[in-house]
Coordinates of C-alpha atoms (C1' of nucleotides) in Angstrom, one line a residue:
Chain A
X1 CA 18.2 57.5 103.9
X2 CA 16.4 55.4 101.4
X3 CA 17.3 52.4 101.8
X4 CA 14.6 50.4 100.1
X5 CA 15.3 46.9 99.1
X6 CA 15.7 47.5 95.7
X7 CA 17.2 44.4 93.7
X8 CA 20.1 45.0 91.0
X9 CA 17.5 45.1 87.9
X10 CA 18.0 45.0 84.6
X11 CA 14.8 45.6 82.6
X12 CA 15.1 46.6 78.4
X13 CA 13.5 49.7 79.4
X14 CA 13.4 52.4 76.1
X15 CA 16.1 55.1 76.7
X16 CA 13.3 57.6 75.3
X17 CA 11.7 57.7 78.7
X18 CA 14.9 59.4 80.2
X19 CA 14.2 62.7 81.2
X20 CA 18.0 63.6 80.3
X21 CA 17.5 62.2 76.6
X22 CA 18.7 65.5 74.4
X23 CA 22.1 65.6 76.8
X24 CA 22.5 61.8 77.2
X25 CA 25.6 60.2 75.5
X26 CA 23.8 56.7 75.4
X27 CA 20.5 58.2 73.4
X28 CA 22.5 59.1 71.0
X29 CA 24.6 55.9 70.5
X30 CA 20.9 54.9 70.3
X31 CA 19.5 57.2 67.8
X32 CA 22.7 55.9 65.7
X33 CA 21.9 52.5 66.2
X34 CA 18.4 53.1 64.9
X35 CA 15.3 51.9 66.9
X36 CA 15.1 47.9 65.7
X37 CA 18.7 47.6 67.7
X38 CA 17.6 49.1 70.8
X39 CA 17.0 45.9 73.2
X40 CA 20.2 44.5 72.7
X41 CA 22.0 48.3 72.9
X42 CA 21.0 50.5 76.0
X43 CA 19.5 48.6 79.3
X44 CA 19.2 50.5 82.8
X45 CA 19.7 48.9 85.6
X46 CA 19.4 50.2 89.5
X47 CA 21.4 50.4 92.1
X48 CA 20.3 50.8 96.5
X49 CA 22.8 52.5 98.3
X50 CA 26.6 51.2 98.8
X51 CA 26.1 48.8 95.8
X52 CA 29.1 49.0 93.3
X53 CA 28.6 49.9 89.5
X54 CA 31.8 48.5 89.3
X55 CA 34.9 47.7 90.8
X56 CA 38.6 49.1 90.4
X57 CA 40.3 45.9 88.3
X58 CA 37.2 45.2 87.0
X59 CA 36.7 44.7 83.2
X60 CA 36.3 47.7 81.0
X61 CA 33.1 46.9 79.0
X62 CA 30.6 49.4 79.4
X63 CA 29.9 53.1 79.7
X64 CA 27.3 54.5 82.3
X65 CA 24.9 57.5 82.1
X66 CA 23.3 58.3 85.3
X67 CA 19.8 59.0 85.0
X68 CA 18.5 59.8 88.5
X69 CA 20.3 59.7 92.0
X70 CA 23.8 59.7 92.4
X71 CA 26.9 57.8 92.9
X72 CA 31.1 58.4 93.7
X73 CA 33.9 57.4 91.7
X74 CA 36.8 56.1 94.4
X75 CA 39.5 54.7 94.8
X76 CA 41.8 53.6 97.6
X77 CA 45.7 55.5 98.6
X78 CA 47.9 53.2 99.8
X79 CA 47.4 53.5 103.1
X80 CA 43.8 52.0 102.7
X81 CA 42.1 55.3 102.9
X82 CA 39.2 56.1 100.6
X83 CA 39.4 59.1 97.9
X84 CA 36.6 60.1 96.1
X85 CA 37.5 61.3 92.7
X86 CA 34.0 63.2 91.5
X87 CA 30.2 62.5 91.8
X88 CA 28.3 61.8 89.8
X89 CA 25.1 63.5 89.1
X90 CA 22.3 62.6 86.6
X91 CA 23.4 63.3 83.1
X92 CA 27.1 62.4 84.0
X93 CA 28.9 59.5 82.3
X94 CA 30.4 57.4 84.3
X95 CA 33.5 55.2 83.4
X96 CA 34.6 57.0 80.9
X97 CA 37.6 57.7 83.2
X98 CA 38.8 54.1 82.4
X99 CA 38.7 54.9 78.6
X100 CA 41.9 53.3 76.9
X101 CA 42.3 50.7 79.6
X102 CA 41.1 47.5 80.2
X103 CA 41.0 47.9 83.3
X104 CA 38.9 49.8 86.0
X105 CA 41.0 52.1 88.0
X106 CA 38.4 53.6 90.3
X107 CA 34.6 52.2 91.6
X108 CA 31.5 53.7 91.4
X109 CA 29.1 53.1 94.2
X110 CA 26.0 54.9 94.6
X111 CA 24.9 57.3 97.1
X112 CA 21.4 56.8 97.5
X113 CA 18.9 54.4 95.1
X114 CA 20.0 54.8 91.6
X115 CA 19.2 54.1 88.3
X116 CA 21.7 54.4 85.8
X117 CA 21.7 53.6 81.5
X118 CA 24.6 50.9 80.5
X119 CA 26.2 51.4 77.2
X120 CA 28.0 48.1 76.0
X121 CA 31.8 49.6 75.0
X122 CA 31.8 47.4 71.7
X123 CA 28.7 49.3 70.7
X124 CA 29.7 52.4 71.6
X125 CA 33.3 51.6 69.5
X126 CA 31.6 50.6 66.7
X127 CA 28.8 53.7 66.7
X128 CA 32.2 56.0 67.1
X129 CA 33.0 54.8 63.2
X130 CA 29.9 55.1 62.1
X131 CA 28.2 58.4 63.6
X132 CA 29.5 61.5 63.8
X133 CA 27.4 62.9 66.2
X134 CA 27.9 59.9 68.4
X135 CA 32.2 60.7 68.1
X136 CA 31.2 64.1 68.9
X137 CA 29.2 63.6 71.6
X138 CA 31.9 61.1 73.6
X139 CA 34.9 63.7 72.9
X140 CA 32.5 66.4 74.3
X141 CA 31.5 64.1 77.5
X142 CA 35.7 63.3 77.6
X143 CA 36.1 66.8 77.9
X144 CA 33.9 67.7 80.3
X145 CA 35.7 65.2 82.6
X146 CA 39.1 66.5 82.1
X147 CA 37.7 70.1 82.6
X148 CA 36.0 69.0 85.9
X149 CA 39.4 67.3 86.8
X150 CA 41.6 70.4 86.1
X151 CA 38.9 72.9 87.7
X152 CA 39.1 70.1 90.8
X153 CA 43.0 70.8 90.9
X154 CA 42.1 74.7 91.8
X155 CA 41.4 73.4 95.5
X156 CA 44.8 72.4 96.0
X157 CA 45.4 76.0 96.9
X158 CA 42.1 77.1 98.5
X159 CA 41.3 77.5 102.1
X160 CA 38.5 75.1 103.2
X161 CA 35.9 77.5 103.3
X162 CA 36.6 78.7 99.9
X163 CA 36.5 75.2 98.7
X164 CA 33.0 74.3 100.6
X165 CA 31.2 77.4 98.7
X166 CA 33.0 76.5 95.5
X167 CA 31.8 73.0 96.4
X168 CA 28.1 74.3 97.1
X169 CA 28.2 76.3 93.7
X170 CA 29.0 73.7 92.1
X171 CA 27.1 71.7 92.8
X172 CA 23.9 74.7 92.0
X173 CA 25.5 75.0 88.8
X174 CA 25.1 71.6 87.7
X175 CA 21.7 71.1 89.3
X176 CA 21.0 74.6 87.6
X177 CA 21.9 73.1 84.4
X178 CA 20.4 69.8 84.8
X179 CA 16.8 70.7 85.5
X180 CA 15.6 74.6 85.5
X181 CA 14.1 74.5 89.1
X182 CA 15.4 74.0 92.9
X183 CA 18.3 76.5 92.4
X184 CA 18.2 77.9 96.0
X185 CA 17.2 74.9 97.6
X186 CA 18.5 70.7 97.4
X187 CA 19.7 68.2 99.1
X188 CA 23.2 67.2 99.4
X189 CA 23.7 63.5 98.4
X190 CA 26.6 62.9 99.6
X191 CA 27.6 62.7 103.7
X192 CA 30.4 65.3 105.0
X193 CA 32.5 62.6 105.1
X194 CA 32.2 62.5 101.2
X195 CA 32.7 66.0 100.8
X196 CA 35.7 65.8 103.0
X197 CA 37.1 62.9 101.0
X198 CA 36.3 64.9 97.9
X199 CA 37.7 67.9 98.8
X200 CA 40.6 66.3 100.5
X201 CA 39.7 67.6 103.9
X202 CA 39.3 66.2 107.4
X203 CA 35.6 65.5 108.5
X204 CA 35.3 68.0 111.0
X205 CA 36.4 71.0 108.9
X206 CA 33.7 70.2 106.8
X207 CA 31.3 70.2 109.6
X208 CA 32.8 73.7 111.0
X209 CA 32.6 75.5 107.7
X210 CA 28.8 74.3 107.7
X211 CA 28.6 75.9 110.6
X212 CA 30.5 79.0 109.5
X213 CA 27.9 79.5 106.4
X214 CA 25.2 79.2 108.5
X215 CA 26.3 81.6 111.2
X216 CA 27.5 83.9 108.2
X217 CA 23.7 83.8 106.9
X218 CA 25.1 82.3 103.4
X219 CA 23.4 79.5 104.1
X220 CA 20.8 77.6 105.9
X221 CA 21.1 74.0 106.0
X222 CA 19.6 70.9 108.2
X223 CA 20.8 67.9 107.4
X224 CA 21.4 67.1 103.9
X225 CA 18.8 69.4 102.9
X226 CA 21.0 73.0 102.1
X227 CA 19.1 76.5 100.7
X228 CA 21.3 79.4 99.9
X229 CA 20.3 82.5 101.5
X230 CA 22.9 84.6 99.9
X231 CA 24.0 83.2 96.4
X232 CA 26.0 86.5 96.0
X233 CA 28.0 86.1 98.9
X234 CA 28.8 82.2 98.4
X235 CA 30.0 83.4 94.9
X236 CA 32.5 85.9 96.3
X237 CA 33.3 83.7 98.7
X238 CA 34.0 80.8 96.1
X239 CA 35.9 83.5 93.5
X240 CA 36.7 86.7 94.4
X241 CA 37.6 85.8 98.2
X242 CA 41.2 85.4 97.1
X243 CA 41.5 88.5 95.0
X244 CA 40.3 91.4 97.8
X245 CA 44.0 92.7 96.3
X246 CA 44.0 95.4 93.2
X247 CA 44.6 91.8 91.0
X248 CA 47.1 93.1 88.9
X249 CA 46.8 90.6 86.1
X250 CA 49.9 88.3 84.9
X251 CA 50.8 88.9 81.4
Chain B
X1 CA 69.5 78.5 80.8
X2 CA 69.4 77.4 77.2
X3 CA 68.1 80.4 75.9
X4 CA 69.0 80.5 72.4
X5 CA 67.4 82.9 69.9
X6 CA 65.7 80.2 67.8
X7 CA 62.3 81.5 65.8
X8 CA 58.9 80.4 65.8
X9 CA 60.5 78.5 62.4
X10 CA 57.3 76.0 60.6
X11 CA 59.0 73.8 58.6
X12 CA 57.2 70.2 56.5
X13 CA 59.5 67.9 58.1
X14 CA 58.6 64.6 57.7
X15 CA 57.3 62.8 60.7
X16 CA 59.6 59.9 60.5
X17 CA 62.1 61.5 61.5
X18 CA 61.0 61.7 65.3
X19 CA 61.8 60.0 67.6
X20 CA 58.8 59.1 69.5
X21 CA 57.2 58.3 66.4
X22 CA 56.0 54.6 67.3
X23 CA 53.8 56.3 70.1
X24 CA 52.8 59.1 68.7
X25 CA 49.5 59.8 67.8
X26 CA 50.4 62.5 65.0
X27 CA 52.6 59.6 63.2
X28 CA 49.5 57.4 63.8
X29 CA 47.2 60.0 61.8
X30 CA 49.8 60.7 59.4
X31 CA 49.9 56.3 58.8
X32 CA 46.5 56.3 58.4
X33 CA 46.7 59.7 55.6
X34 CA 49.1 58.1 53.7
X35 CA 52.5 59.5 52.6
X36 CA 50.6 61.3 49.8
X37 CA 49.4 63.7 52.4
X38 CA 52.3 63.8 54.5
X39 CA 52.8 67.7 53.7
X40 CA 50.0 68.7 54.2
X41 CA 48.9 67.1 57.3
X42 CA 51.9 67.0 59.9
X43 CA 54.0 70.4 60.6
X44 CA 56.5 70.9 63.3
X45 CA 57.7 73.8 64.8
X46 CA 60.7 75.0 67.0
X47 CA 59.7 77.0 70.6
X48 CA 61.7 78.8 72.5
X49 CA 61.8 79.4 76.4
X50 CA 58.5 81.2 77.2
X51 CA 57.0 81.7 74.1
X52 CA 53.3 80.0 74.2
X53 CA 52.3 77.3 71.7
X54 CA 48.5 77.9 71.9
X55 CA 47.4 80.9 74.4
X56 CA 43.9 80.3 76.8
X57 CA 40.9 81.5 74.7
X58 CA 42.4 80.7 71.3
X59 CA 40.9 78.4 68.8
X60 CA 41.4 75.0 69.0
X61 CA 42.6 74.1 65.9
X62 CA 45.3 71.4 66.2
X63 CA 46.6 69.1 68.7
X64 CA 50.6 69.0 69.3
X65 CA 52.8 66.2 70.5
X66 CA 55.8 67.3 71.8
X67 CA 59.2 66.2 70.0
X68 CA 62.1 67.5 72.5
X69 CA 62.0 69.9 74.9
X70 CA 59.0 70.6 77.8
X71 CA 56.5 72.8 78.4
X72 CA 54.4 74.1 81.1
X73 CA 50.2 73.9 80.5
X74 CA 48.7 76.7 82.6
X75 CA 46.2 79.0 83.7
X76 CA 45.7 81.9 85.9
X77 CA 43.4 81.9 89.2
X78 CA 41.0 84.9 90.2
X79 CA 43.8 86.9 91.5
X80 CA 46.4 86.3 88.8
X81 CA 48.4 83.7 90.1
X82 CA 49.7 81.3 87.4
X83 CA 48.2 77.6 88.4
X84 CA 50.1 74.6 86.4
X85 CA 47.6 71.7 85.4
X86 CA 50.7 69.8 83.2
X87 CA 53.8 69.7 82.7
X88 CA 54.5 68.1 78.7
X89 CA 57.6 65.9 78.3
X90 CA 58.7 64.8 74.7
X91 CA 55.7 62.0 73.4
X92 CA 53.3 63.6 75.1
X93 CA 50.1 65.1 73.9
X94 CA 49.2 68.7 74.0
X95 CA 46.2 70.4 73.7
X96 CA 43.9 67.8 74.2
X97 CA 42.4 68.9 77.8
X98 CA 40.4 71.4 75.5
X99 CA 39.0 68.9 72.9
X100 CA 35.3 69.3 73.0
X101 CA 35.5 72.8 73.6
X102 CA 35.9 75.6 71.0
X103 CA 39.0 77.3 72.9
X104 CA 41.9 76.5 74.7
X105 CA 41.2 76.6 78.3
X106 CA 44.7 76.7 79.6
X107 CA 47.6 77.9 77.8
X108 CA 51.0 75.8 76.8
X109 CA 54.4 77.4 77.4
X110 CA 57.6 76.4 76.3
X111 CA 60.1 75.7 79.6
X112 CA 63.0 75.8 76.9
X113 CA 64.0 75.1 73.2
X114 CA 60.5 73.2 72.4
X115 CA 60.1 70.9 69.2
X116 CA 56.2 70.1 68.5
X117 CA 54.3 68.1 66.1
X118 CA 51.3 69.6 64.5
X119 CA 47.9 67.3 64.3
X120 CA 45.2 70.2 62.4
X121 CA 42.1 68.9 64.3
X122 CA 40.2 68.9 61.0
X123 CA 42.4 66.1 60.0
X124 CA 42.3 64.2 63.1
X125 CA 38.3 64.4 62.8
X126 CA 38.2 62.8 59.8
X127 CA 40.7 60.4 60.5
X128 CA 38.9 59.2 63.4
X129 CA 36.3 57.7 61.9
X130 CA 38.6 56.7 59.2
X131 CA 41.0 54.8 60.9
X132 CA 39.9 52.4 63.8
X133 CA 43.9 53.0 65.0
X134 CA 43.7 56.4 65.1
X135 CA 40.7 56.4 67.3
X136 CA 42.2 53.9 69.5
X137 CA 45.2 55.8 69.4
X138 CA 43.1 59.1 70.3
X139 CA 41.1 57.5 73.3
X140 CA 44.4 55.9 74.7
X141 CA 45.8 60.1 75.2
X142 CA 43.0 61.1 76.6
X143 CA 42.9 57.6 79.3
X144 CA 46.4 59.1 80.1
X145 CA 45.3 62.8 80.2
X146 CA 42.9 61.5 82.3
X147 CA 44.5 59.2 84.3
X148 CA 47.1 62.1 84.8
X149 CA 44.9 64.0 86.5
X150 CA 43.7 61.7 88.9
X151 CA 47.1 61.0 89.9
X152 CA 47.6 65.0 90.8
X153 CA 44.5 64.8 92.5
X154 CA 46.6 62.2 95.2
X155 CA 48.4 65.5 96.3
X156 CA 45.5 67.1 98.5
X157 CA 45.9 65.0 101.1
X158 CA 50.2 64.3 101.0
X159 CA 52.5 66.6 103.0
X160 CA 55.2 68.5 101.2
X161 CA 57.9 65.9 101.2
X162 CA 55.6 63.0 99.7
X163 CA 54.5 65.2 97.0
X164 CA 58.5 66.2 96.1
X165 CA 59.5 62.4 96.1
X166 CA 56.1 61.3 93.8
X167 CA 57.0 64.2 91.4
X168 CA 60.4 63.2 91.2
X169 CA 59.3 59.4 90.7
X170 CA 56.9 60.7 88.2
X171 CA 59.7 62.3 86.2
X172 CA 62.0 59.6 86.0
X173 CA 59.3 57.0 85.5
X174 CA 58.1 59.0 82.3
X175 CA 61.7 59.6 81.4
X176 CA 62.8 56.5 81.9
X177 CA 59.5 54.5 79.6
X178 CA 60.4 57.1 77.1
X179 CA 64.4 56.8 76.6
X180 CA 66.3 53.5 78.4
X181 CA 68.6 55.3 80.0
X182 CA 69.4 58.4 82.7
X183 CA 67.2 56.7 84.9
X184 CA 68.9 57.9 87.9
X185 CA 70.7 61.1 86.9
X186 CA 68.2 64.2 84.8
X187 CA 67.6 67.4 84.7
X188 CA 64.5 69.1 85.7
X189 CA 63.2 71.7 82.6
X190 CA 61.6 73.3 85.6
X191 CA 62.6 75.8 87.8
X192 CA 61.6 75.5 91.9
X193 CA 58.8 78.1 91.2
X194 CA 56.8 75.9 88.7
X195 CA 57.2 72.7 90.7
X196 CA 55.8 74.9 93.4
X197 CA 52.8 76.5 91.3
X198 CA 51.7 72.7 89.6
X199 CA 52.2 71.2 93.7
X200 CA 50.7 73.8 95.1
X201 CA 53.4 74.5 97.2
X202 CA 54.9 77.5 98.0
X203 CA 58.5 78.1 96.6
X204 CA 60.4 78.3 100.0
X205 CA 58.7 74.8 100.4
X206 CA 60.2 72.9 97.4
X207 CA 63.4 74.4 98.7
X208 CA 63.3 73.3 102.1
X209 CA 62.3 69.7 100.5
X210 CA 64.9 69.3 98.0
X211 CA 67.4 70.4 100.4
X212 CA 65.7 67.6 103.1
X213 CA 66.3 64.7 100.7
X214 CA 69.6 66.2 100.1
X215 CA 70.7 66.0 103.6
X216 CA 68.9 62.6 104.2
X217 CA 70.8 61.2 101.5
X218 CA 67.9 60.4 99.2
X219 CA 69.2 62.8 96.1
X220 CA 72.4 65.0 95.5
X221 CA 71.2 68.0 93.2
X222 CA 73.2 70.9 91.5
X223 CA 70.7 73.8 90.3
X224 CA 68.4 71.3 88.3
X225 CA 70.3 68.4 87.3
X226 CA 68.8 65.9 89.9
X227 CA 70.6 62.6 90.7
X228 CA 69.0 59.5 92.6
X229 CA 71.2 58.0 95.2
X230 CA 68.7 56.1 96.9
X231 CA 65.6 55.3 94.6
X232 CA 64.8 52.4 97.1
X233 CA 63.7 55.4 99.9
X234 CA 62.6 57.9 97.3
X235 CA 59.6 55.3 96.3
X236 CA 59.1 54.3 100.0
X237 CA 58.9 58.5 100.6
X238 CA 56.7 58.6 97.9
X239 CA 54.0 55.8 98.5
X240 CA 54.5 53.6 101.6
X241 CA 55.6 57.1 103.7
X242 CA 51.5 57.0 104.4
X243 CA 51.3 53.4 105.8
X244 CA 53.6 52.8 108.4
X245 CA 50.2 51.7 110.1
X246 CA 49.6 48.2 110.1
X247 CA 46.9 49.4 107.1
X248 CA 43.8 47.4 107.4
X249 CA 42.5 47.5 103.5
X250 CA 39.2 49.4 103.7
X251 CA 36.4 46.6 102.0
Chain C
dC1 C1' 79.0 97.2 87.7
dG2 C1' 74.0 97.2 88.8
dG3 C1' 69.6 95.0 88.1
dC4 C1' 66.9 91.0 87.8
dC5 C1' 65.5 86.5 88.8
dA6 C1' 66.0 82.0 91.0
dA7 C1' 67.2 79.7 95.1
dT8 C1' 68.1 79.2 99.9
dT9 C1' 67.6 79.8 104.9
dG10 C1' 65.5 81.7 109.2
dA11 C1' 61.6 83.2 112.2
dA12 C1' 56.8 83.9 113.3
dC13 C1' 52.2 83.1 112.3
dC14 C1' 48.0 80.6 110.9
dC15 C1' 45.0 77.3 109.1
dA16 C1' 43.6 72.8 109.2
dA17 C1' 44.6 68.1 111.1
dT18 C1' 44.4 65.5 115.1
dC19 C1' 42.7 63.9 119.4
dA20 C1' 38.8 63.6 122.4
dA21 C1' 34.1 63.4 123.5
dA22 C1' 29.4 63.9 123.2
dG23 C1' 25.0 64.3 120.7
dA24 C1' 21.9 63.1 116.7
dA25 C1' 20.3 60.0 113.2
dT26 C1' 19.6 55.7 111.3
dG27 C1' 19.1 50.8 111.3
dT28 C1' 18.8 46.3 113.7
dG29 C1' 17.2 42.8 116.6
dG30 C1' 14.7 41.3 120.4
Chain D
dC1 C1' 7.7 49.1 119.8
dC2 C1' 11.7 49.9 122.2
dA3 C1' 16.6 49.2 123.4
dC4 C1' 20.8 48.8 121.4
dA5 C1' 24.4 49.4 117.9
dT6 C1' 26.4 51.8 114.4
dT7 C1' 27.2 55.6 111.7
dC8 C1' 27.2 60.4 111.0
dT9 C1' 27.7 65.0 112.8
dT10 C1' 29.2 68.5 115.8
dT11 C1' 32.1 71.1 119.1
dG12 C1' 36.3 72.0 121.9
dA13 C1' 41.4 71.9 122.8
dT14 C1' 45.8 71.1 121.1
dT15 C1' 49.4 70.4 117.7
dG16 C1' 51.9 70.6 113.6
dG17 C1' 53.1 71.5 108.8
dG18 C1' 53.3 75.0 105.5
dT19 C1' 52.7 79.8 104.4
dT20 C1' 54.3 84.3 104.9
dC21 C1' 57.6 87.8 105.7
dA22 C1' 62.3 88.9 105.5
dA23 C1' 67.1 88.7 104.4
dT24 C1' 71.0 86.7 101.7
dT25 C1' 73.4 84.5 98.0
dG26 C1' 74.6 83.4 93.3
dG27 C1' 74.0 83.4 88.2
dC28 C1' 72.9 85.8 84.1
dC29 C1' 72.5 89.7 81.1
dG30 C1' 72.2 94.4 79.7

DNA sequence: CGGCCAATTGAACCCAATCAAAGAATGTGG
DNA sequence: CCACATTCTTTGATTGGGTTCAATTGGCCG
């Protein structure tokens, strides 16, 4: 969509300008680092569409904190086919995957024009010694992307339209979290070809349960652009859909 | 099977004494306490078949590593249903999926007699930024939690058979870095239904799959001692059953 | 022995993949 | 600016793999 010809810049931009700044793992390597080290610590840097943050293989020496936009962390099966691992929206770290390797196992390409905050790995090492809060804050992050792996795993059972409306909801939830506005109403960064990849679906199932929302009235969507009509039916649909049984619970 | 009536016994062992101990994180805390601390640092405790070692909304206050035995890390869906995230062979980590959160998010159940190692996570705090090894050591488990995860997330897309023959593979590949030996002869801790509930598969399923390779030659099984016959087509099953396209590498 | 649980096998059904094709959107080059 | 190319999206028809339902066997334990 917007495809402008932005170069790959890196500028010593201040951190402090990030609207994400309270939740952002690199401001507070920076607020540990104290302000005379901040030009050699955090730069930003942005990326157009289809450009690589990195490359599976490539060297592990930085962490990334996405401050507007949006990429995909992927990697390739064997048979040469692309699987997208998560997104990754602003306020998401990004690489922290590849923690306690040396090398990258997936990529991250962006979705759409991007701008994203680099954290050199030495400095974030050395910071983890030093500063609590900066320890703290990289566990927390760590575990926010193994819950986000495990709640992925859930799909493995779902039918595809429960996994689109958990998908959707997701996706509300974060955006929910993220800024306070736009709850009902956003645009989808990602093709359906990256949703299907994502959810480990075929293209046109995507498409038809689309189609079956909107028919349904959950949703109404044109292009990229979705609102939710009915929030309370995509919940049920994402949650209770597979519990219409009395749900006797398993002790 | 083994289903002996050993109690939930706590004992000071020391930590020397396991076997696993050169990649074990609790043995790289307990280096980096010194032996002075050695009682009052590492604990194990004795399992048995079905009894939890940490139950979903409990307290995370220690991280385990497990000594002998398996366990099962799991969590219930929306209707009940148990859904398994991990399954924990001897040297690996439990417990960690939930650091960064104040409870346990999944619970961890013993498959059979279970020897753990206790890590309090008040002393692995502290040792963190202590000891630059122990921080290392932390951020290496959580890579392999990680990476873990991302390797389940492979299954979405593979039919039933490829996911039996990569789960099998799995299994003796982590059996077969931990010990040197029974590479090609093991038995499973876990019964049909499990496999079924971490593959998503249904339990007539792993049947029909097991008894598949049986037939084709691939494995000869007896209850759930497993023995490899033909590891050569149990790998090809597993990874190269997807390409027998000519596979033009996606750029 | 009877009850319980795990494992196996068969038959019918169903959801999603696949194949096929056409339309919409976007970007490119003349 | 328009024609063309490419990619993305959508819809229909068909197929197939896995679930579901159902029945049977065998082991373990009270």
């Amino acid at each position: 969509m917007l495809n402008q010809n932005v170069s790959n810049t890196v500028a010593a931009l201040p951190c402090t300008s990030c609207l994400r700044h309270s939740a952002c793992l690199g401001a507070c390597v920076q607020d540990a680092v104290g302000a005379e080290g901040e030009n050699a610590c955090i730069t930003t840097m942005t990326l157009q569409r289809g450009q690589p943050l990195f490359r599976a293989g490539d060297a592990v020496d930085a962490v990334y904190i996405v401050q507007s936009g949006a990429l995909k962390s992927r990697r390739h099966s064997y048979n040469g086919e692309e699987e997208i691992v998560a997104f990754r929206l602003p306020g998401d770290s990004v690489g922290l995957d590849a923690i306690g390797n040396r090398e990258h196992g997936t990529e991250a390409v962006a979705l759409c024009s991007t701008r994203v905050c680099q954290v050199p790995l030495t400095t974030l090492r050395r910071e983890v010694h030093a500063s609590p809060a900066v320890a703290s804050h990289l566990l927390d992050d760590l575990g926010r992307e193994i819950g986000q792996l495990q709640e992925h795993l859930r799909d493995e059972r779902r039918t595809a339209q429960v996994r689109i409306a958990a998908f959707l909801l997701a996706q509300l939830q974060r955006r929910r979290r993220l800024f306070g506005a736009q709850i009902d109403r956003f645009t989808l960064p990602m093709t359906r070809i990256d949703v299907g990849r994502f959810l480990g679906l075929a293209t046109e199932t995507v498409s038809r349960m689309f189609t079956r929302l909107q028919t349904d009235g959950v949703i109404a969507c044109e292009g990229n652009s979705v609102q939710v009509l009915d929030s309370t039916m995509l919940a049920r649909l994402a949650d209770v859909a597979e519990s219409f049984q009395p749900l006797a619970r398993v002790a």
